[in-house]
XYZ file of C-alpha atoms in Angstrom:
138
model
C 188.332 103.746 -51.424
C 184.932 103.963 -49.724
C 183.992 100.618 -51.232
C 187.172 99.022 -49.839
C 186.407 100.344 -46.333
C 182.800 99.090 -46.543
C 183.909 95.635 -47.679
C 186.499 95.512 -44.860
C 183.842 96.345 -42.276
C 181.465 93.722 -43.651
C 184.187 91.103 -43.245
C 185.570 92.198 -39.853
C 182.432 93.200 -37.876
C 180.516 89.885 -38.190
C 183.699 88.009 -37.239
C 184.092 90.090 -34.066
C 180.463 89.514 -33.068
C 180.761 85.732 -33.501
C 183.971 85.459 -31.464
C 182.380 87.389 -28.580
C 179.255 85.241 -28.446
C 178.361 82.924 -25.572
C 175.958 80.816 -27.665
C 176.805 77.133 -27.297
C 179.108 77.780 -24.363
C 178.707 77.277 -20.623
C 177.697 80.449 -18.787
C 178.468 80.672 -15.071
C 176.141 83.195 -13.368
C 176.382 84.346 -9.752
C 173.546 86.331 -8.171
C 175.595 88.190 -5.582
C 173.490 90.620 -3.538
C 170.953 93.425 -3.517
C 170.944 96.922 -2.045
C 168.073 99.186 -0.914
C 165.252 97.013 -2.279
C 161.684 97.920 -1.277
C 158.808 95.838 0.056
C 155.009 96.004 0.025
C 154.884 99.133 2.134
C 157.057 101.640 3.962
C 157.082 99.553 7.152
C 157.627 96.161 5.536
C 161.044 94.820 4.640
C 160.985 93.009 1.295
C 161.361 89.289 0.732
C 163.331 89.449 -2.519
C 164.376 86.783 -4.976
C 165.853 86.873 -8.474
C 165.147 84.972 -11.692
C 167.903 84.712 -14.295
C 167.385 83.282 -17.757
C 169.292 82.624 -20.951
C 167.059 81.581 -23.822
C 164.410 79.228 -22.421
C 166.489 78.169 -19.388
C 165.358 79.881 -16.165
C 166.907 79.680 -12.687
C 165.539 81.192 -9.461
C 167.328 82.151 -6.244
C 165.998 81.423 -2.796
C 163.811 84.041 -1.095
C 165.660 86.129 1.494
C 163.135 87.016 4.202
C 162.844 90.532 5.652
C 165.889 92.092 4.001
C 166.258 95.172 1.832
C 169.976 94.317 1.456
C 169.951 90.573 0.679
C 173.061 88.490 0.083
C 172.538 85.376 -2.067
C 175.871 84.302 -3.531
C 174.014 81.665 -5.541
C 175.644 80.129 -8.617
C 173.777 78.947 -11.706
C 175.378 77.156 -14.667
C 173.773 77.339 -18.067
C 175.220 74.581 -20.257
C 175.223 74.978 -24.052
C 173.606 78.439 -23.853
C 170.888 78.791 -26.486
C 170.946 82.588 -26.478
C 173.313 85.500 -26.051
C 171.123 87.612 -23.741
C 170.970 87.364 -19.946
C 167.623 88.379 -18.454
C 167.553 89.343 -14.771
C 164.198 89.762 -12.992
C 163.915 91.107 -9.441
C 160.870 89.910 -7.477
C 159.428 90.421 -4.008
C 157.641 87.387 -2.543
C 154.143 87.953 -1.247
C 153.447 85.542 1.582
C 150.046 87.060 2.395
C 146.626 85.785 1.443
C 146.841 87.140 -2.118
C 150.076 85.299 -2.828
C 150.897 87.301 -5.964
C 154.549 88.319 -6.030
C 155.541 91.879 -6.896
C 157.787 92.526 -9.879
C 160.482 95.038 -8.863
C 162.436 95.298 -12.118
C 163.962 93.607 -15.178
C 167.278 94.003 -16.984
C 168.420 92.401 -20.203
C 172.125 92.346 -21.011
C 174.023 90.972 -23.977
C 176.515 88.341 -22.861
C 180.180 88.925 -23.656
C 182.626 86.070 -23.939
C 186.183 86.824 -23.034
C 188.900 85.490 -20.812
C 188.701 84.101 -17.315
C 187.304 87.278 -15.753
C 183.732 87.760 -14.606
C 181.587 90.554 -16.018
C 179.496 92.532 -13.497
C 175.922 93.741 -14.013
C 173.996 96.047 -11.702
C 170.280 95.588 -12.359
C 168.255 98.541 -11.072
C 164.844 97.969 -9.525
C 161.948 100.198 -10.656
C 161.438 102.084 -7.375
C 164.821 101.919 -5.704
C 167.807 99.686 -5.201
C 169.596 97.191 -7.377
C 170.807 93.604 -7.633
C 174.407 92.691 -8.526
C 175.052 89.730 -10.838
C 178.366 88.498 -12.256
C 178.921 86.040 -15.111
C 181.459 84.542 -17.480
C 181.247 82.194 -20.467
C 183.661 79.437 -21.223
């Protein structure tokens, strides 16, 4: 009996993983907004932007100047996705003399294929705040 259950799982589980994969599909990603993001100091509002990547394909939002609660609503399409993981990086642009941007946080989420609905991700920044991203594969 135990052998029959094990064999059933070995047949069913890989099939479920394959059907839920976004590899080879188009992935529609929207970077929606951010909340309570921090800047270079307590008196400076941040200048945030977001990088999203699937496999080796990377897309970057515009920089929103002087806003701890930015609203992007930027869409990125990843055609023929080469991976099944969505990487979200939150950055703060440094427009000063140093010019080195500050990394605020990173999230990595496994993509789920399914239906016409969007899946929501809230990526938390290291210090405070988060960025909301939605996606779907088709």
